[in-house]
mmCIF file of C-alpha atoms in Angstrom:
data_model
loop_
_atom_site.group_PDB
_atom_site.id
_atom_site.type_symbol
_atom_site.label_atom_id
_atom_site.label_comp_id
_atom_site.label_asym_id
_atom_site.label_seq_id
_atom_site.Cartn_x
_atom_site.Cartn_y
_atom_site.Cartn_z
ATOM 1 C CA UNK A 1 0.000 0.000 0.000
ATOM 2 C CA UNK A 2 3.074 2.212 -0.166
ATOM 3 C CA UNK A 3 2.638 2.825 -3.888
ATOM 4 C CA UNK A 4 -0.384 5.072 -3.623
ATOM 5 C CA UNK A 5 0.411 8.369 -5.381
ATOM 6 C CA UNK A 6 -1.539 10.380 -2.821
ATOM 7 C CA UNK A 7 -0.501 8.406 0.252
ATOM 8 C CA UNK A 8 0.596 10.224 3.382
ATOM 9 C CA UNK A 9 3.773 8.154 3.553
ATOM 10 C CA UNK A 10 6.493 8.612 0.941
ATOM 11 C CA UNK A 11 5.148 6.728 -2.118
ATOM 12 C CA UNK A 12 8.579 6.925 -3.802
ATOM 13 C CA UNK A 13 10.400 4.893 -1.160
ATOM 14 C CA UNK A 14 12.510 2.188 -2.873
ATOM 15 C CA UNK A 15 11.268 -1.366 -2.336
ATOM 16 C CA UNK A 16 13.721 -4.258 -2.671
ATOM 17 C CA UNK A 17 11.670 -7.428 -2.554
ATOM 18 C CA UNK A 18 13.340 -10.667 -1.416
ATOM 19 C CA UNK A 19 11.319 -13.767 -2.216
ATOM 20 C CA UNK A 20 11.470 -17.510 -2.573
ATOM 21 C CA UNK A 21 8.705 -17.373 -5.181
ATOM 22 C CA UNK A 22 10.475 -17.998 -8.443
ATOM 23 C CA UNK A 23 7.464 -18.314 -10.721
ATOM 24 C CA UNK A 24 7.733 -15.782 -13.550
ATOM 25 C CA UNK A 25 4.050 -14.894 -13.127
ATOM 26 C CA UNK A 26 4.640 -13.784 -9.512
ATOM 27 C CA UNK A 27 7.800 -11.843 -10.353
ATOM 28 C CA UNK A 28 5.916 -9.949 -13.080
ATOM 29 C CA UNK A 29 3.033 -9.286 -10.665
ATOM 30 C CA UNK A 30 5.482 -7.837 -8.122
ATOM 31 C CA UNK A 31 7.015 -5.623 -10.793
ATOM 32 C CA UNK A 32 3.571 -4.386 -11.807
ATOM 33 C CA UNK A 33 2.754 -3.654 -8.139
ATOM 34 C CA UNK A 34 5.611 -1.131 -8.206
ATOM 35 C CA UNK A 35 8.591 -2.784 -6.537
ATOM 36 C CA UNK A 36 11.968 -1.243 -7.328
ATOM 37 C CA UNK A 37 14.155 -4.362 -7.299
ATOM 38 C CA UNK A 38 13.543 -8.064 -6.758
ATOM 39 C CA UNK A 39 15.934 -10.703 -5.454
ATOM 40 C CA UNK A 40 15.087 -14.378 -5.638
ATOM 41 C CA UNK A 41 16.412 -16.574 -2.824
ATOM 42 C CA UNK A 42 19.041 -17.735 -2.113
ATOM 43 C CA UNK A 43 20.510 -14.263 -2.051
ATOM 44 C CA UNK A 44 24.092 -13.191 -1.478
ATOM 45 C CA UNK A 45 25.410 -10.159 0.375
ATOM 46 C CA UNK A 46 26.931 -8.959 -2.905
ATOM 47 C CA UNK A 47 23.641 -9.192 -4.817
ATOM 48 C CA UNK A 48 21.780 -7.292 -2.089
ATOM 49 C CA UNK A 49 24.519 -4.651 -1.889
ATOM 50 C CA UNK A 50 24.409 -4.154 -5.672
ATOM 51 C CA UNK A 51 20.641 -3.572 -5.525
ATOM 52 C CA UNK A 52 20.971 -1.080 -2.671
ATOM 53 C CA UNK A 53 23.719 0.797 -4.536
ATOM 54 C CA UNK A 54 21.649 0.790 -7.700
ATOM 55 C CA UNK A 55 18.610 2.151 -5.885
ATOM 56 C CA UNK A 56 20.678 5.031 -4.492
ATOM 57 C CA UNK A 57 22.923 5.860 -7.451
ATOM 58 C CA UNK A 58 20.624 5.111 -10.388
ATOM 59 C CA UNK A 59 17.071 5.856 -9.268
ATOM 60 C CA UNK A 60 14.539 5.384 -12.053
ATOM 61 C CA UNK A 61 11.837 7.992 -12.601
ATOM 62 C CA UNK A 62 8.337 7.082 -11.509
ATOM 63 C CA UNK A 63 5.523 6.511 -13.973
ATOM 64 C CA UNK A 64 1.886 7.139 -13.257
ATOM 65 C CA UNK A 65 -0.735 5.752 -15.621
ATOM 66 C CA UNK A 66 -4.366 4.829 -15.173
ATOM 67 C CA UNK A 67 -3.390 1.416 -13.809
ATOM 68 C CA UNK A 68 0.194 1.744 -12.641
ATOM 69 C CA UNK A 69 2.182 3.848 -10.226
ATOM 70 C CA UNK A 70 5.782 2.943 -9.555
ATOM 71 C CA UNK A 71 9.337 3.063 -10.877
ATOM 72 C CA UNK A 72 9.711 3.041 -14.649
ATOM 73 C CA UNK A 73 9.720 -0.621 -15.597
ATOM 74 C CA UNK A 74 11.881 0.162 -18.637
ATOM 75 C CA UNK A 75 15.451 -0.035 -17.475
ATOM 76 C CA UNK A 76 16.935 0.739 -20.861
ATOM 77 C CA UNK A 77 15.758 2.085 -24.200
ATOM 78 C CA UNK A 78 15.900 -0.365 -27.065
ATOM 79 C CA UNK A 79 16.588 1.583 -30.267
ATOM 80 C CA UNK A 80 15.509 -1.428 -32.335
ATOM 81 C CA UNK A 81 12.016 -1.603 -30.802
ATOM 82 C CA UNK A 82 9.399 -1.222 -33.512
ATOM 83 C CA UNK A 83 6.191 -2.186 -31.670
ATOM 84 C CA UNK A 84 3.375 0.000 -30.405
ATOM 85 C CA UNK A 85 3.357 2.235 -27.313
ATOM 86 C CA UNK A 86 2.785 -0.251 -24.520
ATOM 87 C CA UNK A 87 1.861 2.460 -22.028
ATOM 88 C CA UNK A 88 -1.477 2.455 -23.826
ATOM 89 C CA UNK A 89 -3.341 0.518 -21.138
ATOM 90 C CA UNK A 90 -6.392 -0.231 -23.262
ATOM 91 C CA UNK A 91 -4.371 -1.997 -25.912
ATOM 92 C CA UNK A 92 -1.904 -3.684 -23.541
ATOM 93 C CA UNK A 93 -3.529 -4.124 -20.149
ATOM 94 C CA UNK A 94 -1.384 -4.897 -17.137
ATOM 95 C CA UNK A 95 -1.417 -8.144 -15.224
ATOM 96 C CA UNK A 96 -4.400 -7.740 -12.859
ATOM 97 C CA UNK A 97 -3.430 -6.912 -9.258
ATOM 98 C CA UNK A 98 -6.323 -8.245 -7.141
ATOM 99 C CA UNK A 99 -4.851 -6.831 -3.888
ATOM 100 C CA UNK A 100 -4.467 -3.344 -5.361
ATOM 101 C CA UNK A 101 -7.896 -3.411 -6.981
ATOM 102 C CA UNK A 102 -9.391 -4.394 -3.628
ATOM 103 C CA UNK A 103 -7.549 -1.538 -1.897
ATOM 104 C CA UNK A 104 -8.774 0.949 -4.526
ATOM 105 C CA UNK A 105 -12.345 -0.214 -4.048
ATOM 106 C CA UNK A 106 -12.020 0.105 -0.268
ATOM 107 C CA UNK A 107 -10.865 3.753 -0.509
ATOM 108 C CA UNK B 1 2.861 20.405 -6.262
ATOM 109 C CA UNK B 2 3.623 17.136 -4.413
ATOM 110 C CA UNK B 3 6.697 16.962 -2.244
ATOM 111 C CA UNK B 4 9.070 14.248 -1.059
ATOM 112 C CA UNK B 5 10.966 14.825 2.197
ATOM 113 C CA UNK B 6 9.949 18.487 1.915
ATOM 114 C CA UNK B 7 11.428 18.859 -1.590
ATOM 115 C CA UNK B 8 9.444 19.460 -4.757
ATOM 116 C CA UNK B 9 8.785 16.545 -7.126
ATOM 117 C CA UNK B 10 9.218 17.248 -10.863
ATOM 118 C CA UNK B 11 6.284 15.978 -12.945
ATOM 119 C CA UNK B 12 6.065 15.818 -16.753
ATOM 120 C CA UNK B 13 2.550 15.165 -18.027
ATOM 121 C CA UNK B 14 1.888 13.347 -21.312
ATOM 122 C CA UNK B 15 -1.330 12.238 -23.012
ATOM 123 C CA UNK B 16 -2.128 9.314 -20.723
ATOM 124 C CA UNK B 17 0.801 9.091 -18.318
ATOM 125 C CA UNK B 18 3.056 11.160 -16.098
ATOM 126 C CA UNK B 19 6.805 10.888 -15.568
ATOM 127 C CA UNK B 20 7.669 11.820 -11.999
ATOM 128 C CA UNK B 21 11.199 12.559 -10.814
ATOM 129 C CA UNK B 22 11.346 12.632 -7.025
ATOM 130 C CA UNK B 23 14.458 14.220 -5.490
ATOM 131 C CA UNK B 24 17.190 11.722 -4.640
ATOM 132 C CA UNK B 25 17.201 12.313 -0.894
ATOM 133 C CA UNK B 26 18.798 8.938 -0.186
ATOM 134 C CA UNK B 27 22.040 9.897 -1.871
ATOM 135 C CA UNK B 28 22.497 12.788 0.537
ATOM 136 C CA UNK B 29 21.956 10.493 3.511
ATOM 137 C CA UNK B 30 24.496 7.853 2.499
ATOM 138 C CA UNK B 31 27.697 7.727 4.502
ATOM 139 C CA UNK B 32 30.734 6.363 2.662
ATOM 140 C CA UNK B 33 33.013 4.216 4.813
ATOM 141 C CA UNK B 34 36.416 2.761 4.073
ATOM 142 C CA UNK B 35 35.539 -0.856 4.860
ATOM 143 C CA UNK B 36 33.921 -3.380 2.531
ATOM 144 C CA UNK B 37 30.242 -3.768 3.506
ATOM 145 C CA UNK B 38 29.883 -7.014 1.535
ATOM 146 C CA UNK B 39 32.799 -8.594 3.422
ATOM 147 C CA UNK B 40 31.292 -7.374 6.698
ATOM 148 C CA UNK B 41 27.911 -8.947 5.830
ATOM 149 C CA UNK B 42 29.566 -12.192 4.759
ATOM 150 C CA UNK B 43 31.493 -12.319 8.037
ATOM 151 C CA UNK B 44 28.232 -11.805 9.950
ATOM 152 C CA UNK B 45 26.631 -14.696 8.046
ATOM 153 C CA UNK B 46 29.697 -16.852 8.727
ATOM 154 C CA UNK B 47 29.294 -16.148 12.436
ATOM 155 C CA UNK B 48 25.748 -17.525 12.252
ATOM 156 C CA UNK B 49 26.778 -20.586 10.247
ATOM 157 C CA UNK B 50 27.225 -22.920 13.276
ATOM 158 C CA UNK B 51 23.444 -22.645 13.765
ATOM 159 C CA UNK B 52 22.529 -23.493 10.174
ATOM 160 C CA UNK B 53 22.285 -27.283 10.659
ATOM 161 C CA UNK B 54 19.953 -26.947 13.676
ATOM 162 C CA UNK B 55 17.835 -24.333 11.874
ATOM 163 C CA UNK B 56 17.587 -26.744 8.953
ATOM 164 C CA UNK B 57 16.461 -29.476 11.383
ATOM 165 C CA UNK B 58 13.783 -27.151 12.800
ATOM 166 C CA UNK B 59 12.444 -26.451 9.301
ATOM 167 C CA UNK B 60 12.454 -30.182 8.506
ATOM 168 C CA UNK B 61 10.450 -30.739 11.718
ATOM 169 C CA UNK B 62 7.861 -28.195 10.517
ATOM 170 C CA UNK B 63 7.601 -30.029 7.203
ATOM 171 C CA UNK B 64 7.189 -33.329 9.056
ATOM 172 C CA UNK B 65 4.449 -31.831 11.236
ATOM 173 C CA UNK B 66 2.637 -30.553 8.127
ATOM 174 C CA UNK B 67 2.914 -34.015 6.589
ATOM 175 C CA UNK B 68 1.497 -35.587 9.779
ATOM 176 C CA UNK B 69 -1.489 -33.171 9.645
ATOM 177 C CA UNK B 70 -2.094 -34.088 6.010
ATOM 178 C CA UNK B 71 -2.150 -37.764 7.001
ATOM 179 C CA UNK B 72 -4.483 -37.113 9.942
ATOM 180 C CA UNK B 73 -6.978 -34.845 8.166
ATOM 181 C CA UNK B 74 -6.342 -35.619 4.506
ATOM 182 C CA UNK B 75 -5.079 -33.095 1.948
ATOM 183 C CA UNK B 76 -7.509 -30.273 2.626
ATOM 184 C CA UNK B 77 -7.042 -26.666 1.602
ATOM 185 C CA UNK B 78 -5.502 -25.892 4.986
ATOM 186 C CA UNK B 79 -3.193 -28.921 5.292
ATOM 187 C CA UNK B 80 -1.999 -28.434 1.691
ATOM 188 C CA UNK B 81 -1.307 -24.759 2.489
ATOM 189 C CA UNK B 82 0.667 -25.761 5.607
ATOM 190 C CA UNK B 83 2.717 -28.231 3.573
ATOM 191 C CA UNK B 84 3.355 -25.639 0.876
ATOM 192 C CA UNK B 85 4.345 -23.060 3.500
ATOM 193 C CA UNK B 86 6.846 -25.422 5.155
ATOM 194 C CA UNK B 87 8.272 -26.567 1.802
ATOM 195 C CA UNK B 88 8.504 -22.967 0.602
ATOM 196 C CA UNK B 89 10.463 -21.941 3.719
ATOM 197 C CA UNK B 90 12.907 -24.767 3.089
ATOM 198 C CA UNK B 91 13.182 -23.918 -0.593
ATOM 199 C CA UNK B 92 14.145 -20.355 0.325
ATOM 200 C CA UNK B 93 16.504 -21.080 3.214
ATOM 201 C CA UNK B 94 18.195 -24.424 2.544
ATOM 202 C CA UNK B 95 20.760 -23.163 0.020
ATOM 203 C CA UNK B 96 21.794 -20.370 2.396
ATOM 204 C CA UNK B 97 22.127 -22.967 5.159
ATOM 205 C CA UNK B 98 24.424 -25.023 2.932
ATOM 206 C CA UNK B 99 21.939 -27.625 1.713
ATOM 207 C CA UNK B 100 21.279 -26.806 -1.965
ATOM 208 C CA UNK B 101 20.007 -30.326 -2.721
ATOM 209 C CA UNK B 102 17.369 -29.973 0.002
ATOM 210 C CA UNK B 103 16.306 -26.662 -1.583
ATOM 211 C CA UNK B 104 15.850 -28.451 -4.898
ATOM 212 C CA UNK B 105 13.800 -31.218 -3.306
ATOM 213 C CA UNK B 106 11.591 -28.694 -1.501
ATOM 214 C CA UNK B 107 11.205 -26.808 -4.779
ATOM 215 C CA UNK B 108 9.883 -30.032 -6.325
ATOM 216 C CA UNK B 109 7.316 -30.358 -3.531
ATOM 217 C CA UNK B 110 6.261 -26.700 -3.903
ATOM 218 C CA UNK B 111 5.762 -27.143 -7.631
ATOM 219 C CA UNK B 112 3.765 -30.330 -7.091
ATOM 220 C CA UNK B 113 1.354 -28.618 -4.669
ATOM 221 C CA UNK B 114 1.146 -25.312 -6.543
ATOM 222 C CA UNK B 115 0.735 -26.823 -9.991
ATOM 223 C CA UNK B 116 -1.933 -29.359 -9.055
ATOM 224 C CA UNK B 117 -5.390 -28.178 -10.021
ATOM 225 C CA UNK B 118 -6.804 -30.207 -7.145
ATOM 226 C CA UNK B 119 -4.222 -30.569 -4.351
ATOM 227 C CA UNK B 120 -6.564 -33.005 -2.595
ATOM 228 C CA UNK B 121 -5.911 -35.432 -5.457
ATOM 229 C CA UNK B 122 -2.136 -35.543 -4.874
ATOM 230 C CA UNK B 123 -1.227 -39.045 -3.645
ATOM 231 C CA UNK B 124 -0.010 -38.835 -0.051
ATOM 232 C CA UNK B 125 2.701 -41.341 -0.954
ATOM 233 C CA UNK B 126 4.201 -38.768 -3.349
ATOM 234 C CA UNK B 127 4.173 -36.133 -0.583
ATOM 235 C CA UNK B 128 5.785 -38.656 1.792
ATOM 236 C CA UNK B 129 8.510 -39.421 -0.713
ATOM 237 C CA UNK B 130 9.423 -35.740 -1.002
ATOM 238 C CA UNK B 131 9.426 -35.202 2.774
ATOM 239 C CA UNK B 132 11.444 -38.379 3.377
ATOM 240 C CA UNK B 133 13.911 -37.321 0.686
ATOM 241 C CA UNK B 134 14.401 -33.954 2.415
ATOM 242 C CA UNK B 135 15.025 -35.771 5.702
ATOM 243 C CA UNK B 136 17.399 -38.288 4.096
ATOM 244 C CA UNK B 137 19.500 -35.607 2.408
ATOM 245 C CA UNK B 138 19.757 -33.701 5.691
ATOM 246 C CA UNK B 139 20.777 -36.891 7.506
ATOM 247 C CA UNK B 140 23.431 -37.909 4.986
ATOM 248 C CA UNK B 141 24.553 -34.273 4.688
ATOM 249 C CA UNK B 142 27.317 -34.448 2.107
ATOM 250 C CA UNK B 143 29.717 -36.586 0.164
ATOM 251 C CA UNK B 144 29.915 -37.363 -3.512
ATOM 252 C CA UNK B 145 27.856 -40.543 -3.248
ATOM 253 C CA UNK B 146 25.135 -38.794 -1.227
ATOM 254 C CA UNK B 147 24.960 -35.986 -3.812
ATOM 255 C CA UNK B 148 24.702 -38.458 -6.666
ATOM 256 C CA UNK B 149 21.899 -40.391 -4.977
ATOM 257 C CA UNK B 150 20.091 -37.159 -4.066
ATOM 258 C CA UNK B 151 20.220 -35.943 -7.677
ATOM 259 C CA UNK B 152 18.902 -39.276 -8.905
ATOM 260 C CA UNK B 153 16.145 -39.174 -6.288
ATOM 261 C CA UNK B 154 15.193 -35.675 -7.380
ATOM 262 C CA UNK B 155 14.949 -36.808 -11.005
ATOM 263 C CA UNK B 156 12.750 -39.743 -10.070
ATOM 264 C CA UNK B 157 10.461 -37.615 -7.885
ATOM 265 C CA UNK B 158 10.218 -34.972 -10.609
ATOM 266 C CA UNK B 159 9.241 -37.686 -13.054
ATOM 267 C CA UNK B 160 6.593 -39.062 -10.688
ATOM 268 C CA UNK B 161 5.253 -35.532 -10.056
ATOM 269 C CA UNK B 162 5.167 -34.755 -13.780
ATOM 270 C CA UNK B 163 3.276 -37.995 -14.373
ATOM 271 C CA UNK B 164 0.679 -37.063 -11.763
ATOM 272 C CA UNK B 165 0.421 -33.435 -12.913
ATOM 273 C CA UNK B 166 0.243 -34.474 -16.559
ATOM 274 C CA UNK B 167 -2.618 -36.813 -15.791
ATOM 275 C CA UNK B 168 -4.415 -33.975 -13.976
ATOM 276 C CA UNK B 169 -3.878 -31.249 -16.609
ATOM 277 C CA UNK B 170 -1.623 -29.076 -14.497
ATOM 278 C CA UNK B 171 -0.589 -25.539 -15.260
ATOM 279 C CA UNK B 172 3.156 -25.809 -14.646
ATOM 280 C CA UNK B 173 4.629 -22.458 -13.657
ATOM 281 C CA UNK B 174 7.474 -20.881 -15.595
ATOM 282 C CA UNK B 175 10.398 -20.290 -13.265
ATOM 283 C CA UNK B 176 12.797 -17.373 -13.178
ATOM 284 C CA UNK B 177 15.845 -16.201 -11.212
ATOM 285 C CA UNK B 178 16.600 -12.673 -9.932
ATOM 286 C CA UNK B 179 16.254 -10.322 -12.895
ATOM 287 C CA UNK B 180 19.474 -8.469 -13.731
ATOM 288 C CA UNK B 181 19.834 -4.849 -12.631
ATOM 289 C CA UNK B 182 20.151 -3.759 -16.262
ATOM 290 C CA UNK B 183 18.795 -6.222 -18.803
#
């Protein structure tokens, strides 16, 4: 519930998620919930340190769309990309986030 | 204009999205020290390492208890969840504790429970075989022969799980590791 653009707490706080869930579906869901970095267990001190350094030295801008608020999920620009604009939510909807939807309804 | 830590946040507005650049307040708060923080963290983990085997035993006990509940009450939603929880804990911790083969075995059990459309249909014997394998690997600990047998056991259990899941039209999950910082 940190990633609420109008929350009283700092909605831009970096979130480094450490998880044993390795299913791609869950990792993508976490990304679409607005986490900054994800580490899949087992983790090493070096891997965690690199993420912390990255969060501090290379912060990504935040993106706010109709259905997403969080760090830019594009970490690099691909000059060879020729597809459509995927920020168009109607054409390319996000993975549904039941927990977030529920929270929005409860507001 | 929204603020972050009392500083203004720069917002660019486009047709259907906004790009927001909050001030990097963390950078100002970081203190640079001469020592190597990774080495310090690794030393702290090494100090804890004498406890790893007993922590692994405690997690194996939890898995055993979950198995016993499944036997007593059958594979219900709650006993299957308890088994998955215990196996998931082991999957996440075992490699850190120095038991990568146990992590693999627990991963197999997690996949079996998570991929089954009807966990209540999973044969208890297949659950038992996974739990017993976890226990056996912990007991034998290490050695080339033990590793070879454990790998073979894992293959056989994976095959048996795949057979069961295949017969029950499972939706096997695609696995991934930590994504790189910059793809």
